[in-house]
Amino acid sequence: RHPAEPPAVSSVPDDLYAVPWTRADGTHLLMFWSAAGTSLNFPAIPT
């Protein structure tokens, strides 16, 4: 339904593109891509 704040990430590549979104039901969606082929680390999400 509307744009949202992206989550905190570390080791962000220079060519990262991200689209954070909040759905009508309140859940969050994050679409992201990068040609660098590196990994993102989300500190708030346990692995």
A tleap script that builds the chain and sets N, CA, C and O, in Angstrom:
source leaprc.protein.ff14SB
mol = sequence {
  NARG HIE PRO ALA GLU PRO PRO ALA VAL SER
  SER VAL PRO ASP ASP LEU TYR ALA VAL PRO
  TRP THR ARG ALA ASP GLY THR HIE LEU LEU
  MET PHE TRP SER ALA ALA GLY THR SER LEU
  ASN PHE PRO ALA ILE PRO CTHR
}
set mol.1.N position { 0.808 -1.196 0.000 }
set mol.1.CA position { 0.000 0.000 0.000 }
set mol.1.C position { 0.846 1.252 0.000 }
set mol.1.O position { 0.470 2.254 -0.608 }
set mol.2.N position { 1.983 1.211 0.671 }
set mol.2.CA position { 2.797 2.420 0.684 }
set mol.2.C position { 4.255 2.073 0.958 }
set mol.2.O position { 4.547 1.028 1.539 }
set mol.3.N position { 5.169 2.944 0.545 }
set mol.3.CA position { 6.592 2.707 0.790 }
set mol.3.C position { 6.876 2.626 2.286 }
set mol.3.O position { 6.137 3.173 3.104 }
set mol.4.N position { 7.954 1.937 2.625 }
set mol.4.CA position { 8.347 1.763 4.022 }
set mol.4.C position { 9.831 2.063 4.169 }
set mol.4.O position { 10.542 2.238 3.179 }
set mol.5.N position { 10.286 2.121 5.401 }
set mol.5.CA position { 11.708 2.288 5.669 }
set mol.5.C position { 12.400 0.937 5.466 }
set mol.5.O position { 11.882 -0.087 5.911 }
set mol.6.N position { 13.545 0.918 4.811 }
set mol.6.CA position { 14.258 -0.350 4.641 }
set mol.6.C position { 14.875 -0.800 5.961 }
set mol.6.O position { 15.184 0.033 6.814 }
set mol.7.N position { 15.060 -2.110 6.140 }
set mol.7.CA position { 15.703 -2.597 7.357 }
set mol.7.C position { 17.189 -2.256 7.348 }
set mol.7.O position { 17.768 -1.982 6.297 }
set mol.8.N position { 17.793 -2.276 8.519 }
set mol.8.CA position { 19.232 -2.033 8.629 }
set mol.8.C position { 19.989 -3.182 7.968 }
set mol.8.O position { 19.659 -4.350 8.176 }
set mol.9.N position { 20.992 -2.851 7.182 }
set mol.9.CA position { 21.842 -3.854 6.536 }
set mol.9.C position { 23.297 -3.440 6.705 }
set mol.9.O position { 23.601 -2.265 6.912 }
set mol.10.N position { 24.189 -4.416 6.616 }
set mol.10.CA position { 25.618 -4.126 6.639 }
set mol.10.C position { 26.250 -4.719 5.389 }
set mol.10.O position { 25.658 -5.577 4.734 }
set mol.11.N position { 27.439 -4.266 5.066 }
set mol.11.CA position { 28.169 -4.717 3.868 }
set mol.11.C position { 27.356 -4.445 2.605 }
set mol.11.O position { 27.177 -5.335 1.773 }
set mol.12.N position { 26.875 -3.235 2.467 }
set mol.12.CA position { 26.027 -2.867 1.334 }
set mol.12.C position { 26.877 -2.616 0.093 }
set mol.12.O position { 27.787 -1.788 0.139 }
set mol.13.N position { 26.607 -3.311 -1.023 }
set mol.13.CA position { 27.348 -3.046 -2.259 }
set mol.13.C position { 26.970 -1.678 -2.829 }
set mol.13.O position { 25.874 -1.176 -2.576 }
set mol.14.N position { 27.869 -1.087 -3.590 }
set mol.14.CA position { 27.637 0.238 -4.163 }
set mol.14.C position { 26.448 0.274 -5.118 }
set mol.14.O position { 25.804 1.313 -5.266 }
set mol.15.N position { 26.155 -0.847 -5.765 }
set mol.15.CA position { 25.079 -0.853 -6.758 }
set mol.15.C position { 23.792 -1.503 -6.237 }
set mol.15.O position { 23.021 -2.064 -7.015 }
set mol.16.N position { 23.564 -1.429 -4.938 }
set mol.16.CA position { 22.356 -2.014 -4.357 }
set mol.16.C position { 21.144 -1.147 -4.669 }
set mol.16.O position { 21.174 0.070 -4.489 }
set mol.17.N position { 20.090 -1.780 -5.133 }
set mol.17.CA position { 18.794 -1.140 -5.332 }
set mol.17.C position { 17.800 -1.883 -4.455 }
set mol.17.O position { 17.753 -3.113 -4.468 }
set mol.18.N position { 17.005 -1.140 -3.693 }
set mol.18.CA position { 16.057 -1.777 -2.783 }
set mol.18.C position { 14.733 -1.028 -2.800 }
set mol.18.O position { 14.692 0.200 -2.881 }
set mol.19.N position { 13.643 -1.804 -2.721 }
set mol.19.CA position { 12.298 -1.236 -2.666 }
set mol.19.C position { 11.590 -1.853 -1.459 }
set mol.19.O position { 11.090 -2.974 -1.545 }
set mol.20.N position { 11.544 -1.132 -0.335 }
set mol.20.CA position { 10.794 -1.617 0.823 }
set mol.20.C position { 9.335 -1.191 0.704 }
set mol.20.O position { 9.039 -0.100 0.216 }
set mol.21.N position { 8.429 -2.052 1.151 }
set mol.21.CA position { 7.009 -1.775 0.968 }
set mol.21.C position { 6.236 -2.346 2.150 }
set mol.21.O position { 6.617 -3.376 2.708 }
set mol.22.N position { 5.148 -1.675 2.532 }
set mol.22.CA position { 4.226 -2.191 3.541 }
set mol.22.C position { 2.925 -2.559 2.843 }
set mol.22.O position { 2.323 -1.737 2.153 }
set mol.23.N position { 2.502 -3.798 3.028 }
set mol.23.CA position { 1.274 -4.281 2.396 }
set mol.23.C position { 0.050 -3.813 3.172 }
set mol.23.O position { 0.167 -3.326 4.297 }
set mol.24.N position { -1.120 -3.962 2.566 }
set mol.24.CA position { -2.377 -3.530 3.185 }
set mol.24.C position { -2.630 -4.230 4.517 }
set mol.24.O position { -3.252 -3.655 5.410 }
set mol.25.N position { -2.148 -5.484 4.658 }
set mol.25.CA position { -2.372 -6.223 5.904 }
set mol.25.C position { -1.314 -5.920 6.963 }
set mol.25.O position { -1.330 -6.522 8.037 }
set mol.26.N position { -0.386 -4.986 6.674 }
set mol.26.CA position { 0.637 -4.587 7.640 }
set mol.26.C position { 1.945 -5.347 7.533 }
set mol.26.O position { 2.920 -4.981 8.190 }
set mol.27.N position { 1.993 -6.399 6.721 }
set mol.27.CA position { 3.248 -7.124 6.545 }
set mol.27.C position { 4.183 -6.318 5.651 }
set mol.27.O position { 3.750 -5.445 4.899 }
set mol.28.N position { 5.466 -6.626 5.748 }
set mol.28.CA position { 6.474 -5.884 5.001 }
set mol.28.C position { 7.072 -6.741 3.898 }
set mol.28.O position { 7.196 -7.958 4.033 }
set mol.29.N position { 7.433 -6.094 2.821 }
set mol.29.CA position { 8.048 -6.734 1.666 }
set mol.29.C position { 9.303 -5.946 1.323 }
set mol.29.O position { 9.278 -4.715 1.327 }
set mol.30.N position { 10.390 -6.632 1.028 }
set mol.30.CA position { 11.618 -5.970 0.593 }
set mol.30.C position { 12.112 -6.661 -0.667 }
set mol.30.O position { 12.449 -7.845 -0.649 }
set mol.31.N position { 12.150 -5.916 -1.750 }
set mol.31.CA position { 12.730 -6.410 -2.999 }
set mol.31.C position { 14.073 -5.709 -3.158 }
set mol.31.O position { 14.152 -4.487 -3.040 }
set mol.32.N position { 15.129 -6.473 -3.424 }
set mol.32.CA position { 16.435 -5.849 -3.607 }
set mol.32.C position { 17.241 -6.619 -4.627 }
set mol.32.O position { 17.035 -7.817 -4.825 }
set mol.33.N position { 18.164 -5.920 -5.276 }
set mol.33.CA position { 19.019 -6.544 -6.272 }
set mol.33.C position { 20.312 -5.762 -6.388 }
set mol.33.O position { 20.384 -4.582 -6.045 }
set mol.34.N position { 21.331 -6.448 -6.879 }
set mol.34.CA position { 22.651 -5.865 -7.074 }
set mol.34.C position { 23.398 -6.725 -8.080 }
set mol.34.O position { 23.275 -7.950 -8.068 }
set mol.35.N position { 24.158 -6.098 -8.937 }
set mol.35.CA position { 24.971 -6.838 -9.899 }
set mol.35.C position { 26.288 -7.291 -9.281 }
set mol.35.O position { 27.008 -8.086 -9.884 }
set mol.36.N position { 26.613 -6.800 -8.095 }
set mol.36.CA position { 27.900 -7.100 -7.465 }
set mol.36.C position { 28.028 -8.562 -7.048 }
set mol.36.O position { 29.143 -9.067 -6.917 }
set mol.37.N position { 26.929 -9.236 -6.841 }
set mol.37.CA position { 26.991 -10.645 -6.462 }
set mol.37.C position { 27.541 -10.872 -5.067 }
set mol.37.O position { 28.137 -11.915 -4.798 }
set mol.38.N position { 27.351 -9.921 -4.188 }
set mol.38.CA position { 27.821 -10.050 -2.811 }
set mol.38.C position { 26.645 -10.383 -1.896 }
set mol.38.O position { 25.499 -10.418 -2.344 }
set mol.39.N position { 26.919 -10.623 -0.640 }
set mol.39.CA position { 25.872 -10.963 0.328 }
set mol.39.C position { 25.499 -9.748 1.159 }
set mol.39.O position { 26.332 -8.883 1.430 }
set mol.40.N position { 24.245 -9.694 1.555 }
set mol.40.CA position { 23.780 -8.676 2.494 }
set mol.40.C position { 23.626 -9.326 3.851 }
set mol.40.O position { 23.314 -10.513 3.954 }
set mol.41.N position { 23.844 -8.548 4.881 }
set mol.41.CA position { 23.674 -9.033 6.236 }
set mol.41.C position { 22.627 -8.157 6.916 }
set mol.41.O position { 22.780 -6.937 6.974 }
set mol.42.N position { 21.565 -8.775 7.432 }
set mol.42.CA position { 20.510 -8.064 8.139 }
set mol.42.C position { 20.686 -8.340 9.630 }
set mol.42.O position { 20.277 -9.402 10.101 }
set mol.43.N position { 21.289 -7.409 10.394 }
set mol.43.CA position { 21.578 -7.659 11.812 }
set mol.43.C position { 20.345 -7.999 12.654 }
set mol.43.O position { 20.460 -8.753 13.620 }
set mol.44.N position { 19.177 -7.464 12.315 }
set mol.44.CA position { 17.974 -7.703 13.120 }
set mol.44.C position { 17.299 -9.037 12.809 }
set mol.44.O position { 16.344 -9.412 13.488 }
set mol.45.N position { 17.777 -9.756 11.797 }
set mol.45.CA position { 17.177 -11.034 11.410 }
set mol.45.C position { 18.151 -12.156 11.760 }
set mol.45.O position { 19.229 -12.235 11.169 }
set mol.46.N position { 17.796 -13.022 12.706 }
set mol.46.CA position { 18.702 -14.114 13.073 }
set mol.46.C position { 18.868 -15.111 11.927 }
set mol.46.O position { 17.931 -15.369 11.170 }
set mol.47.N position { 20.057 -15.657 11.814 }
set mol.47.CA position { 20.320 -16.647 10.761 }
set mol.47.C position { 20.539 -18.017 11.344 }
set mol.47.O position { 20.774 -18.973 10.603 }
savepdb mol mol.pdb
quit
